[in-house]
Short mmCIF file of C-alpha atoms in Angstrom, two decimals:
data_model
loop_
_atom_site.label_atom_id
_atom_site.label_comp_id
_atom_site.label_asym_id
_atom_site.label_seq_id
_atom_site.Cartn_x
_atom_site.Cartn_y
_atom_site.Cartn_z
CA UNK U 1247 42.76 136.03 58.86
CA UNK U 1248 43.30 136.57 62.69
CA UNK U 1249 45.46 133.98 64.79
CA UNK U 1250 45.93 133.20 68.53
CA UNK U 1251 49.40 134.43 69.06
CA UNK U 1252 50.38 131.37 70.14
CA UNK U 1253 54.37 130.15 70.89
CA UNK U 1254 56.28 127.24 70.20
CA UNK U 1255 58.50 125.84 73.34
CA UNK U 1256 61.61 127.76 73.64
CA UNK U 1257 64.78 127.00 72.04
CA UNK U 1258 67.45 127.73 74.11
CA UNK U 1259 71.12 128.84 72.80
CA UNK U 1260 73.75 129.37 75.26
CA UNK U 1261 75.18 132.66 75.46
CA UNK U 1262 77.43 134.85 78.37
CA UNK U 1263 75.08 136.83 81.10
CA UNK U 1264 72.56 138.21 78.80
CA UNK U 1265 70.94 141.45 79.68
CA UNK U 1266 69.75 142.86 76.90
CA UNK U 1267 68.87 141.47 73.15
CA UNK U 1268 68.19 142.93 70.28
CA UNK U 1269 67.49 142.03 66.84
CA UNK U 1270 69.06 142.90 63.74
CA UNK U 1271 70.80 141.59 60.54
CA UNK U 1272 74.33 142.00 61.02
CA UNK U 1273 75.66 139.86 57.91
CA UNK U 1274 73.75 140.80 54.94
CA UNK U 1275 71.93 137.54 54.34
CA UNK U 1276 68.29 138.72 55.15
CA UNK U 1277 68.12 136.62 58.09
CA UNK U 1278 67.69 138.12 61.08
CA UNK U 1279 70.30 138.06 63.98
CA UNK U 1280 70.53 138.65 67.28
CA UNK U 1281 72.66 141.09 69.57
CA UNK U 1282 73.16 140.70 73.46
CA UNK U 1283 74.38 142.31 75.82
CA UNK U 1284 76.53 140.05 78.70
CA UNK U 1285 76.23 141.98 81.97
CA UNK U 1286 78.83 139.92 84.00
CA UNK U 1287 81.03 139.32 81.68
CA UNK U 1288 81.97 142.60 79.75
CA UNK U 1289 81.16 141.71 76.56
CA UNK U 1290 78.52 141.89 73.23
CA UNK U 1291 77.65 138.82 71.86
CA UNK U 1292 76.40 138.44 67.77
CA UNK U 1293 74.40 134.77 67.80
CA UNK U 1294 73.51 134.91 63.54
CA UNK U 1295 70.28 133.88 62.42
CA UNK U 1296 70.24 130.23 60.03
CA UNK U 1297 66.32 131.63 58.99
CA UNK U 1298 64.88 128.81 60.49
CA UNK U 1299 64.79 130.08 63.89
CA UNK U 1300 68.11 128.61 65.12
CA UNK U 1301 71.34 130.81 65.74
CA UNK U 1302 74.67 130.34 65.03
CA UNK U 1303 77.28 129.98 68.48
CA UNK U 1304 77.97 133.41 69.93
CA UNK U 1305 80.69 135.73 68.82
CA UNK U 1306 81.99 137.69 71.97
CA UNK U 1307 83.08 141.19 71.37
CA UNK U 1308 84.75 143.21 74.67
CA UNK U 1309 83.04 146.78 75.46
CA UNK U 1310 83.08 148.02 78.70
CA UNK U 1311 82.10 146.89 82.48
CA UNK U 1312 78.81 145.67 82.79
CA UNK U 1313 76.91 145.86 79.70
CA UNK U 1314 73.32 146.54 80.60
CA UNK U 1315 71.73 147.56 76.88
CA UNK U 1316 72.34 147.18 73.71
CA UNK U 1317 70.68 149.34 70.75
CA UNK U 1318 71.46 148.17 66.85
CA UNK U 1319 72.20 151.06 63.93
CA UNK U 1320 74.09 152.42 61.20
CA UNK U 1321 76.41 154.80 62.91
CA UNK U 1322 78.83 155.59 59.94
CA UNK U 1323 76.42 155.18 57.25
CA UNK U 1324 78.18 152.14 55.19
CA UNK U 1325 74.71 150.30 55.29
CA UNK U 1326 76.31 148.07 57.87
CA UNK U 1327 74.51 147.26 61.31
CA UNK U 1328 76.15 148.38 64.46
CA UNK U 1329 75.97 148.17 67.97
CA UNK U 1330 75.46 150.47 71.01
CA UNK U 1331 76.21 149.52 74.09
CA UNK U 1332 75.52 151.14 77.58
CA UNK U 1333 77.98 150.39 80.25
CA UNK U 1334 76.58 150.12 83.66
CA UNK U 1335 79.56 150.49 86.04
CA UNK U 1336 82.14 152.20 83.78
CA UNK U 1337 79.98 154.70 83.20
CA UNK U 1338 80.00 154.87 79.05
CA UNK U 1339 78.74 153.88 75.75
CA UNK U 1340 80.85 151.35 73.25
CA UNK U 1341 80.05 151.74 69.78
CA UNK U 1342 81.31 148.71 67.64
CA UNK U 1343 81.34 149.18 64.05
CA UNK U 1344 80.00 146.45 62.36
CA UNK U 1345 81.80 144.60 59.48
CA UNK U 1346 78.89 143.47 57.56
CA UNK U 1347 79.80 139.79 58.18
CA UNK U 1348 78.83 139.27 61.44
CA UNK U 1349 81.84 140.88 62.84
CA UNK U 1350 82.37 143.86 64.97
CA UNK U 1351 85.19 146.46 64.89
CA UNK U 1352 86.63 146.95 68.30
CA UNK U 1353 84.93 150.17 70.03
CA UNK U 1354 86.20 153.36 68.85
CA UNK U 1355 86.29 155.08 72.29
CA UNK U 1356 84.31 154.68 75.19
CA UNK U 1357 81.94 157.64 75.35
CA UNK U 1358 81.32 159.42 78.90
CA UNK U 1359 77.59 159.27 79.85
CA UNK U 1360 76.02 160.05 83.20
CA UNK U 1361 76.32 157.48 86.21
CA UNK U 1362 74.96 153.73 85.52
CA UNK U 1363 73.78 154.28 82.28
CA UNK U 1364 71.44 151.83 82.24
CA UNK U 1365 68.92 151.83 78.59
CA UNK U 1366 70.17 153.01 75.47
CA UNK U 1367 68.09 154.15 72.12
CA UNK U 1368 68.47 155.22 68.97
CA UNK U 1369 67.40 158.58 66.48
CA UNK U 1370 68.05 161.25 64.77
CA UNK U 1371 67.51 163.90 67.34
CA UNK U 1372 68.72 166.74 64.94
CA UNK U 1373 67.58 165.91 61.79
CA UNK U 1374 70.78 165.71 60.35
CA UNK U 1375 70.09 162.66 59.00
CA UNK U 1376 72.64 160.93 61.23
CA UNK U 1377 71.60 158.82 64.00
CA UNK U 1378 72.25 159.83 67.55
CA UNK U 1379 72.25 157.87 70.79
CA UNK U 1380 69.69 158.66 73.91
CA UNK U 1381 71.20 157.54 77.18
CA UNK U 1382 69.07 156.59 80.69
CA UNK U 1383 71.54 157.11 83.16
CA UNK U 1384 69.95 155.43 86.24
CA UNK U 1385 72.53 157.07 89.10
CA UNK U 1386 72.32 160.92 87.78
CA UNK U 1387 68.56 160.70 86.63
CA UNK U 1388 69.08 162.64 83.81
CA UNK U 1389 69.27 161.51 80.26
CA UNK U 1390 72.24 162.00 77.89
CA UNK U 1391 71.99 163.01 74.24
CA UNK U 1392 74.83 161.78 72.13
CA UNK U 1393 74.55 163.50 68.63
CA UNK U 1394 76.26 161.28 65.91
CA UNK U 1395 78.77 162.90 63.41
CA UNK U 1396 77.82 160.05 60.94
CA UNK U 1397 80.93 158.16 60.99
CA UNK U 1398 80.91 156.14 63.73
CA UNK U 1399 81.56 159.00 66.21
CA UNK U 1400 79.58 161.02 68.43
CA UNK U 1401 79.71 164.64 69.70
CA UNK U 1402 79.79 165.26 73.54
CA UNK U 1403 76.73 164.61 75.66
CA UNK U 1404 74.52 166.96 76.67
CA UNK U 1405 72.52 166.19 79.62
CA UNK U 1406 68.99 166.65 80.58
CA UNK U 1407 67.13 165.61 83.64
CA UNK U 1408 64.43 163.65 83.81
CA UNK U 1409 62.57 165.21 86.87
CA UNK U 1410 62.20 161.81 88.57
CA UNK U 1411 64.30 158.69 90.39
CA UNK U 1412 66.05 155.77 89.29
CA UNK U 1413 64.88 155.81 85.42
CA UNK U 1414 65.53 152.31 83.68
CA UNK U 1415 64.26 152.30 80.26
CA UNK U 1416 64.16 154.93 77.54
CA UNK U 1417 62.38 155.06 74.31
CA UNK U 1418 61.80 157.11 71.27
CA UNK U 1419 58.31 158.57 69.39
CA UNK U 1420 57.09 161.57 68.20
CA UNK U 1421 54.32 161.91 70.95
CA UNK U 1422 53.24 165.30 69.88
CA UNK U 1423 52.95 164.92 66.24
CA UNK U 1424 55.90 167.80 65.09
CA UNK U 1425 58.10 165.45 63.00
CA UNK U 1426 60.93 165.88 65.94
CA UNK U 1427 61.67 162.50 67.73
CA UNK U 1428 60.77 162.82 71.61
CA UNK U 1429 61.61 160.58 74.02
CA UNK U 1430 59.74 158.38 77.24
CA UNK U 1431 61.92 157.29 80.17
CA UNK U 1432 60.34 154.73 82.93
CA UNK U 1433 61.69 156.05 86.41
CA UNK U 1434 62.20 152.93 88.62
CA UNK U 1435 62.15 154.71 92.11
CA UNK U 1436 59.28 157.50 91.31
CA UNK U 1437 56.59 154.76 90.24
CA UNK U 1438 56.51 157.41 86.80
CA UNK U 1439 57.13 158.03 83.32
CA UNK U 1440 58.75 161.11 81.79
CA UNK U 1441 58.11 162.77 78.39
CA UNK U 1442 60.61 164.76 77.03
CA UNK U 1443 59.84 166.62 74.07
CA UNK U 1444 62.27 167.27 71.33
CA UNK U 1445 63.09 170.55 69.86
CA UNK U 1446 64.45 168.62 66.96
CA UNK U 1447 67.98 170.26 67.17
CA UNK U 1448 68.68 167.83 69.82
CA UNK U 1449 67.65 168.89 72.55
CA UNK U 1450 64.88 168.22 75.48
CA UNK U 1451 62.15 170.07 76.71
CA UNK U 1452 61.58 169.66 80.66
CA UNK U 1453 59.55 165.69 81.02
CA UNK U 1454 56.35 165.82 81.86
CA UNK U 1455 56.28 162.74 84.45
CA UNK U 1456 53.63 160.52 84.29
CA UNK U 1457 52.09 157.89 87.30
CA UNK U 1458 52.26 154.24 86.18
CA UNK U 1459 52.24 151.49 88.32
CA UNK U 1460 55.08 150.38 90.84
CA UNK U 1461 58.66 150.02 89.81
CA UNK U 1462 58.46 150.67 86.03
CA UNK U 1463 61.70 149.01 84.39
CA UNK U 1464 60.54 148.75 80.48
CA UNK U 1465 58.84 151.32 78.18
CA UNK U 1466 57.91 151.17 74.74
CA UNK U 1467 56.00 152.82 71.91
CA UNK U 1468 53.39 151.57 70.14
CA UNK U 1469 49.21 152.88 68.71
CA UNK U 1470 47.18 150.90 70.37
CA UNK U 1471 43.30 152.62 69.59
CA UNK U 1472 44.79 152.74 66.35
CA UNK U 1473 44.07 156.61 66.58
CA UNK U 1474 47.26 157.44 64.41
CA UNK U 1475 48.83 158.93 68.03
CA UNK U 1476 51.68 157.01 69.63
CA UNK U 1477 50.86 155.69 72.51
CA UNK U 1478 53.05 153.67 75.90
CA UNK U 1479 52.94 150.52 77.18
CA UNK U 1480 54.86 150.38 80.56
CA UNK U 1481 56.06 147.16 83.08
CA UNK U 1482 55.64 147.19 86.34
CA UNK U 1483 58.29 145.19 87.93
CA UNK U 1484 56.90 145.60 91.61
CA UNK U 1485 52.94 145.49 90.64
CA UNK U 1486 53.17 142.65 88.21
CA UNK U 1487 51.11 144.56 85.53
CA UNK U 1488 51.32 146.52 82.49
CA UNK U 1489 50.48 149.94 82.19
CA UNK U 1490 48.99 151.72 79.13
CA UNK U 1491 49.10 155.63 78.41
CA UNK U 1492 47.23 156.81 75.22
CA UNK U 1493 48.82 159.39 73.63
CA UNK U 1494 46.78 162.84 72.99
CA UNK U 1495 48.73 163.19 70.12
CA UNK U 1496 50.08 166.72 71.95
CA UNK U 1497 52.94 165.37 74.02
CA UNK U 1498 50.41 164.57 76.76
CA UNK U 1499 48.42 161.54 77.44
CA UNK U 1500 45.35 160.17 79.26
CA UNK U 1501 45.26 158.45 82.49
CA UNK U 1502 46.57 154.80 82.19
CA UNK U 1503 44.91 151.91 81.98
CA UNK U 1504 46.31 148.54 84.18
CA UNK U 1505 46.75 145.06 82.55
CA UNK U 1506 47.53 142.34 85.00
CA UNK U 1507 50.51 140.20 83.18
CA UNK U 1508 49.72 136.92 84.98
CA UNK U 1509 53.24 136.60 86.62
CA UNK U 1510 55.53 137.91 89.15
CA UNK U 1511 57.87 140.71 88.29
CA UNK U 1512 57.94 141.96 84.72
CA UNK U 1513 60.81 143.07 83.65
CA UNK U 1514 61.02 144.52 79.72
CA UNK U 1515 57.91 145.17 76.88
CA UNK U 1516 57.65 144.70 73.64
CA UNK U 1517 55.47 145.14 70.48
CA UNK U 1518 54.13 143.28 68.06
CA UNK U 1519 51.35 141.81 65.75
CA UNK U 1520 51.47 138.18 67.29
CA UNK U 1521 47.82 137.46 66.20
CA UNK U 1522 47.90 138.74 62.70
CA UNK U 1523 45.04 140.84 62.89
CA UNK U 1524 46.56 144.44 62.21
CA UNK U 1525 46.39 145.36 66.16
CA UNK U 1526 49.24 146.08 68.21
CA UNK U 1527 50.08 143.71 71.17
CA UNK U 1528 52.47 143.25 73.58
CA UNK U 1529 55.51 140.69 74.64
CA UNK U 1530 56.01 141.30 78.36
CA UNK U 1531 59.50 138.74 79.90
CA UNK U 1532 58.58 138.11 83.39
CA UNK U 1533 61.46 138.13 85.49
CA UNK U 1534 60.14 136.27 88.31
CA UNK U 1535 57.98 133.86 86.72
CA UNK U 1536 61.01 132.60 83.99
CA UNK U 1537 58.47 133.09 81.04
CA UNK U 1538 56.93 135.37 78.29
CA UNK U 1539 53.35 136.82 78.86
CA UNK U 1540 51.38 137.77 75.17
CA UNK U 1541 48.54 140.17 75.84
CA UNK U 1542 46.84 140.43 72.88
CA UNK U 1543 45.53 144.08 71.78
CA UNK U 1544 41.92 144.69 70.50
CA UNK U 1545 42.49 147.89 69.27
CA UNK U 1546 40.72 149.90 71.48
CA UNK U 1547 43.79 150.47 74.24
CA UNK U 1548 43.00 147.80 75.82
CA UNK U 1549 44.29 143.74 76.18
CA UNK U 1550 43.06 140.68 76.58
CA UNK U 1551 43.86 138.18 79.49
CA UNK U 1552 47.91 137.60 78.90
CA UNK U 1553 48.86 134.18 77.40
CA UNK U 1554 52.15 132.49 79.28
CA UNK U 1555 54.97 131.16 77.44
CA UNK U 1556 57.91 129.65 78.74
CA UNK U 1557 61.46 131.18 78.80
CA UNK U 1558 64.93 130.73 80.36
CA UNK U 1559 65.58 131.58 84.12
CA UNK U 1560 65.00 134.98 84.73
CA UNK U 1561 64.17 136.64 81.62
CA UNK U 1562 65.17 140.39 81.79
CA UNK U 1563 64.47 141.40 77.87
CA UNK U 1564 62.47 140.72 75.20
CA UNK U 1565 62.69 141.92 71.34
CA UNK U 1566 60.61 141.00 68.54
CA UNK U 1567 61.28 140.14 64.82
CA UNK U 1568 60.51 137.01 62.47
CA UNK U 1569 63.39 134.71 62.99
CA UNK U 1570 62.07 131.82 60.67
CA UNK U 1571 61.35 133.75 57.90
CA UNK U 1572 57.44 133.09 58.10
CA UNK U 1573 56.43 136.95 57.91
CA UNK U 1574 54.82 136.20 61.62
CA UNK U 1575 56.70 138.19 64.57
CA UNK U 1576 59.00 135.92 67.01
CA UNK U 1577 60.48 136.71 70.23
CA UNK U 1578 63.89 136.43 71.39
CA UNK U 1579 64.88 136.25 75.08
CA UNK U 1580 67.58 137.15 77.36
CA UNK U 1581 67.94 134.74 80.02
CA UNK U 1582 70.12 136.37 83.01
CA UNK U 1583 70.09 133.70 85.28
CA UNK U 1584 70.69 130.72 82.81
CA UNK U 1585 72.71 132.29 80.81
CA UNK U 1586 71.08 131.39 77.43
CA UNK U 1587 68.62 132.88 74.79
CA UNK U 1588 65.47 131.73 74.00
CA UNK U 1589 63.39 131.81 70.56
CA UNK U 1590 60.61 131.41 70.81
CA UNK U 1591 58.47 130.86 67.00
CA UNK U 1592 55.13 132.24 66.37
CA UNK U 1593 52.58 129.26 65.48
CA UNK U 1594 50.15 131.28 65.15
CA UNK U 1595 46.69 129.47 63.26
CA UNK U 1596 44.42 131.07 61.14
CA UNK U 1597 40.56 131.18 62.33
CA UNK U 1598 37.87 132.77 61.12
CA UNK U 1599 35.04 131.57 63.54
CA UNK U 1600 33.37 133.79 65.78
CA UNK U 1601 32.23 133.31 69.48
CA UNK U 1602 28.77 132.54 70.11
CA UNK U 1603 27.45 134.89 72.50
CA UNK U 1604 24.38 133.43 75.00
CA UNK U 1605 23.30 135.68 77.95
CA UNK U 1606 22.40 133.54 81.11
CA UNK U 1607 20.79 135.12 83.28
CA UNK U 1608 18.84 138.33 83.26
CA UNK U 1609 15.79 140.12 85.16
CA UNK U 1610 12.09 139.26 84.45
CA UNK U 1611 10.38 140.31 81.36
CA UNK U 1612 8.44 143.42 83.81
CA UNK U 1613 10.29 144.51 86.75
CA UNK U 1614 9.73 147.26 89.24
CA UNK U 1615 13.76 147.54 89.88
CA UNK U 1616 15.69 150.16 88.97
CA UNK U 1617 18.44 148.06 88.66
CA UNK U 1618 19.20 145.09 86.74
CA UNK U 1619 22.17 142.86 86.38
CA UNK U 1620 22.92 140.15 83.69
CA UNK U 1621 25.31 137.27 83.16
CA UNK U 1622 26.59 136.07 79.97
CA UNK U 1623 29.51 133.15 78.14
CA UNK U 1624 30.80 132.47 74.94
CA UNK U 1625 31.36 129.39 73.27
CA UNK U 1626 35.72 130.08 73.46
CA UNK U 1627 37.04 130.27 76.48
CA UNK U 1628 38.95 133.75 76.86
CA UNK U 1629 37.01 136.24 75.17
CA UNK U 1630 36.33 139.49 75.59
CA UNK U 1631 32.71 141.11 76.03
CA UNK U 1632 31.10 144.75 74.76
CA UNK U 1633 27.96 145.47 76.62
CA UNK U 1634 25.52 147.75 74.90
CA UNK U 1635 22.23 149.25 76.50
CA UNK U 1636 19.63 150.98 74.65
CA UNK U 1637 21.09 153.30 72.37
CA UNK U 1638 24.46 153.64 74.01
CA UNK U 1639 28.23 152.41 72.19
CA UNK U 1640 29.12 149.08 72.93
CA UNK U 1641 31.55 148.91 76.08
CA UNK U 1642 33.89 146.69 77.45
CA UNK U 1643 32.22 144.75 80.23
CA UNK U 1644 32.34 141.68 81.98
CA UNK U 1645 29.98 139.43 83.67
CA UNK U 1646 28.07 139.92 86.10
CA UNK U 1647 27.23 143.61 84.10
CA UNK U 1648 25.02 145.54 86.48
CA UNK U 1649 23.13 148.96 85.83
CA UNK U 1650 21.37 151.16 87.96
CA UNK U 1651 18.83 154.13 87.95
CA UNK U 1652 16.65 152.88 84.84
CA UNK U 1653 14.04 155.07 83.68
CA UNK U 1654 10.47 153.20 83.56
CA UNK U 1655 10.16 152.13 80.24
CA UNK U 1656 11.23 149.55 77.75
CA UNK U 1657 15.19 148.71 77.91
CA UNK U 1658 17.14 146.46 75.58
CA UNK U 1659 20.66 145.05 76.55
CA UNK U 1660 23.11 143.52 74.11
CA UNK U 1661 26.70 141.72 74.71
CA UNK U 1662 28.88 140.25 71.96
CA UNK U 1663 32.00 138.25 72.81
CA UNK U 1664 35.46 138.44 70.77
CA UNK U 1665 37.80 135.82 70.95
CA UNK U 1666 41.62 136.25 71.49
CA UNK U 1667 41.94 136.13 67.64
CA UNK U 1668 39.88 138.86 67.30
CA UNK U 1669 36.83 137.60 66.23
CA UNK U 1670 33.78 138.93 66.99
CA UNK U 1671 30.15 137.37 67.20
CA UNK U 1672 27.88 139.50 64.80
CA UNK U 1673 24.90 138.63 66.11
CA UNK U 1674 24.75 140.36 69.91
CA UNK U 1675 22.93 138.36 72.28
CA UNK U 1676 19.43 140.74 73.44
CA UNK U 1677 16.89 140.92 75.92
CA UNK U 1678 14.42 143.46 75.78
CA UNK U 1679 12.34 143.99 79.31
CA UNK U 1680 10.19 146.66 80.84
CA UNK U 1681 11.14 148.56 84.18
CA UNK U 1682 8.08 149.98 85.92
CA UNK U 1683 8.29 151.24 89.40
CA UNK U 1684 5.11 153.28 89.21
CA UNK U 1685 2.13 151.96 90.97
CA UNK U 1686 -1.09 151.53 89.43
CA UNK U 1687 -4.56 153.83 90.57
CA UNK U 1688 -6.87 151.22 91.34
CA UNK U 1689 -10.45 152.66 91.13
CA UNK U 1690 -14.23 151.05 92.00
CA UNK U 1691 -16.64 150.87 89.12
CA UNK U 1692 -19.98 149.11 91.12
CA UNK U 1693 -20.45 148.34 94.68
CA UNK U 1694 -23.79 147.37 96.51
CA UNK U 1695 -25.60 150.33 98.27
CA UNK U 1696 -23.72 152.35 101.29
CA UNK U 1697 -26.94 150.68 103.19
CA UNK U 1698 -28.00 146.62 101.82
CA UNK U 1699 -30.54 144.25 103.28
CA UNK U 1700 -28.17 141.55 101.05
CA UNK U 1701 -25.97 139.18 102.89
CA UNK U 1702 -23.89 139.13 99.51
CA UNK U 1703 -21.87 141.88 97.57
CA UNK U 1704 -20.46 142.25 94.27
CA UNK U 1705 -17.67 144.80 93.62
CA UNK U 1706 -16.11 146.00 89.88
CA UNK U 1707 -13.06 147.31 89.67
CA UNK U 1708 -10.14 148.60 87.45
CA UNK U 1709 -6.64 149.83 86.99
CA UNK U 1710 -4.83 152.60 85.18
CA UNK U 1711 -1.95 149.52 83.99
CA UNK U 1712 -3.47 146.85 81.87
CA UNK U 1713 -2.38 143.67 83.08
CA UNK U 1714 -2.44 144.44 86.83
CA UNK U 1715 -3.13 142.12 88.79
CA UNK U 1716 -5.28 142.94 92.36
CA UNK U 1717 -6.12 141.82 95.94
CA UNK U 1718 -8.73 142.61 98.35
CA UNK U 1719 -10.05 142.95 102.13
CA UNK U 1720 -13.55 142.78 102.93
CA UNK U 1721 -13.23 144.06 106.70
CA UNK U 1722 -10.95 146.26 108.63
CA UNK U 1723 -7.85 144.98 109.52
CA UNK U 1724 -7.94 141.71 107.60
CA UNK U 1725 -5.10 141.49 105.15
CA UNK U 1726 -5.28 141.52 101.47
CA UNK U 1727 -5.29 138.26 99.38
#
């Protein structure tokens, strides 16, 4: 069955400057944990998971200055969960070996990146098998490519730019469908995303940069026409909307498509199934607004109007996984400016009702418009509409839906409403009507003689349209009636 992708309030479990969370299970139990990242005060925090949504108090492990991002994977290949962390003013990585209780090894070395390395992911670049570390370093736009040795350590960085300002966020797919991990990087300053293609030795092809909307600080990967081709799903801190590239499934993608969060400044995006109903859709935390916006995905590339759910005090990131143990997605949040996470459970409901659909107003049965424009409802408030007319697809639409140049004839429209579970009305409401913008001939069958001694006169006439309708005027100049 579908749900809503509806939220619980937040629980809220103090932790030290959180910038970055991520999820993870980082003592063997099977219950997920959570990793953050404690910008102000220098130092990775483990909160572990009870199962029931609730987290243990924080353990506080020291990396280096101004943790900004933190990334969760087996770097020595013990089965273990460890941590990446990108260090904003010192300029490095920490990698802290996890123990497999909870506990983290203190950081092997601090690995040189570029300047303010700001977003760190992870893959296997190389195909070694190993995972390796990406790197968005937001002072030196370039990206840095740490190849892992598969014990915890990492080769030297190699560097390659991203061909734009300021980027913020990186993340990794296969955009062009060659087995090789690529990678997407949202460029703060140049209102763009770049795509750099991997040649799967680890190494970057030059981006291809992408226009998004303004002041793109979160990226992430996800199919959302369910086309088998990865596709992005962008924040845009400065435009306060989401922005959606489908993915040609060559390492290019189409133009993007704008979703309106429904709050001020979004700051990081993720994905998820909130709804249940097999289609991507996305977590956005909105900086600005101190809450979570759900916008759920119908599985054509496009959203639904975003639900709000409350956070912390300025919510900078946002990661998904099921926290209670329900097999429904959760979020976690990192609060910057209250200094807490939040958890927020899925309470999702199954329904399996559809929208009534009822079109409300429309243009007469015969019309001699080109044009016509029709308004439509559905019985649940926030669902989505696909217009249909004649034999075209069904469309997104919304109403008022309008349509112009309409060849005379007989035209049928059809709309059908989908709720924000995903259910959708089977029976279309229809109208059928007939345009007609062609004027009848209008022709004299019997009249009295050119020359009558009658004070009285009897005319027949017809038309080339049945059903027309006619007026007359007996003497020159008087009008018709």
């Amino acid at each position: 069955g579908n749900g809503d992708g509806a939220f619980q309030a937040p629980l809220a479990f103090v932790v030290g400057n959180p910038r970055s969370v991520a999820v993870g299970d980082f003592n063997g139990d099977g219950k997920p944990d959570l990793a953050v990242a404690n910008i102000n005060s220098n130092t990775a925090s483990v909160l572990l998971g009870n199962g029931d949504g609730t987290l243990q108090a924080p353990l506080a492990f020291g990396v280096g200055t101004n943790p900004i991002s933190v990334a969760v994977g087996d770097f020595n290949g013990d089965r273990k969960l460890d941590l990446a962390v990108a260090n904003f003013n010192s300029n490095t990585v920490s990698v802290l070996l996890g123990n497999g209780d909870g506990t983290l090894q203190t950081p092997l070395a601090l690995l040189v990146v570029g300047t303010s390395p700001i977003s760190v992911a992870v893959g296997d670049f190389n195909g070694d098998g190993k995972p390796d570390l990406a790197v968005a370093n937001h002072g030196s736009n370039n990206v840095s490519m740490l190849l892992g040795n598969g014990d915890g350590t990492f080769q030297a960085p190699l560097a390659f730019s991203v061909g734009a300002a300021s980027p913020f966020s990186v993340a990794v797919g296969d955009f062009n469908g060659d087995g090789k991990p690529d990678l997407a990087v949202a460029n703060f300053d140049s209102n763009t995303v770049s795509v750099l293609l991997g040649n799967g030795d680890g190494t970057l092809r030059a981006p291809l940069t992408l226009g998004v909307g303004n002041g793109p600080t979160s990226v992430a990967v996800g199919d959302f026409n369910g086309d088998g081709k990865p596709d992005l799903a962008v924040a845009n801190f400065n435009s306060n909307n989401v922005s959606v590239l489908l993915g040609n499934g060559d390492g290019t993608f189409r133009a993007p498509l704008a979703f309106g969060v429904g709050a001020a400044s979004p700051f990081s995006i993720a994905v998820g199934d909130f709804n249940g109903d097999g289609k991507p859709d996305l977590a956005v935390a909105n900086f600005g607004s101190n809450n979570v916006s759900v916008l759920l995905g119908n599985g054509a590339g496009t959203f639904l109007a975003p639900l709000a759910f409350a956070a912390g005090t300025n919510p900078a990131s946002v990661a998904v996984g099921d926290l209670n143990g329900d097999g429904k997605p959760d979020l976690a949040v990192a609060n910057l400016g209250s200094n807490t996470v939040s958890v927020l459970i899925n309470t999702s409901t199954v329904t399996a009702t559809p929208p009534d659909t009822t079109i409300t107003a429309a243009p007469p049965a015969r019309s001699n418009s080109s044009s016509a424009s029709f308004s439509f409802t559905a019985t649940e408030a926030g669902s989505s509409f696909a217009c249909q007319l004649d034999a075209s697809a069904f469309a997104l639409c919304v109403s008022p839906q309008s349509y112009s140049g309409l060849a005379n004839g007989s035209h049928t429209f059809q709309v059908r409403a989908t709720d924000a579970a995903g259910n959708t009305d089977p029976t279309p409401a229809s109208y059928t009507w007939t345009v007609d913008t062609t004027a009848p001939d209008t022709t004299i069958t019997a009249a009295p003689p050119a020359v009558s001694n009658s004070s009285s006169a009897s005319f027949s006439f017809t038309a080339t349209e049945a059903g027309s309708s006619f007026a007359t005027a007996t003497e020159a100049g008087s009008s018709f009636a």
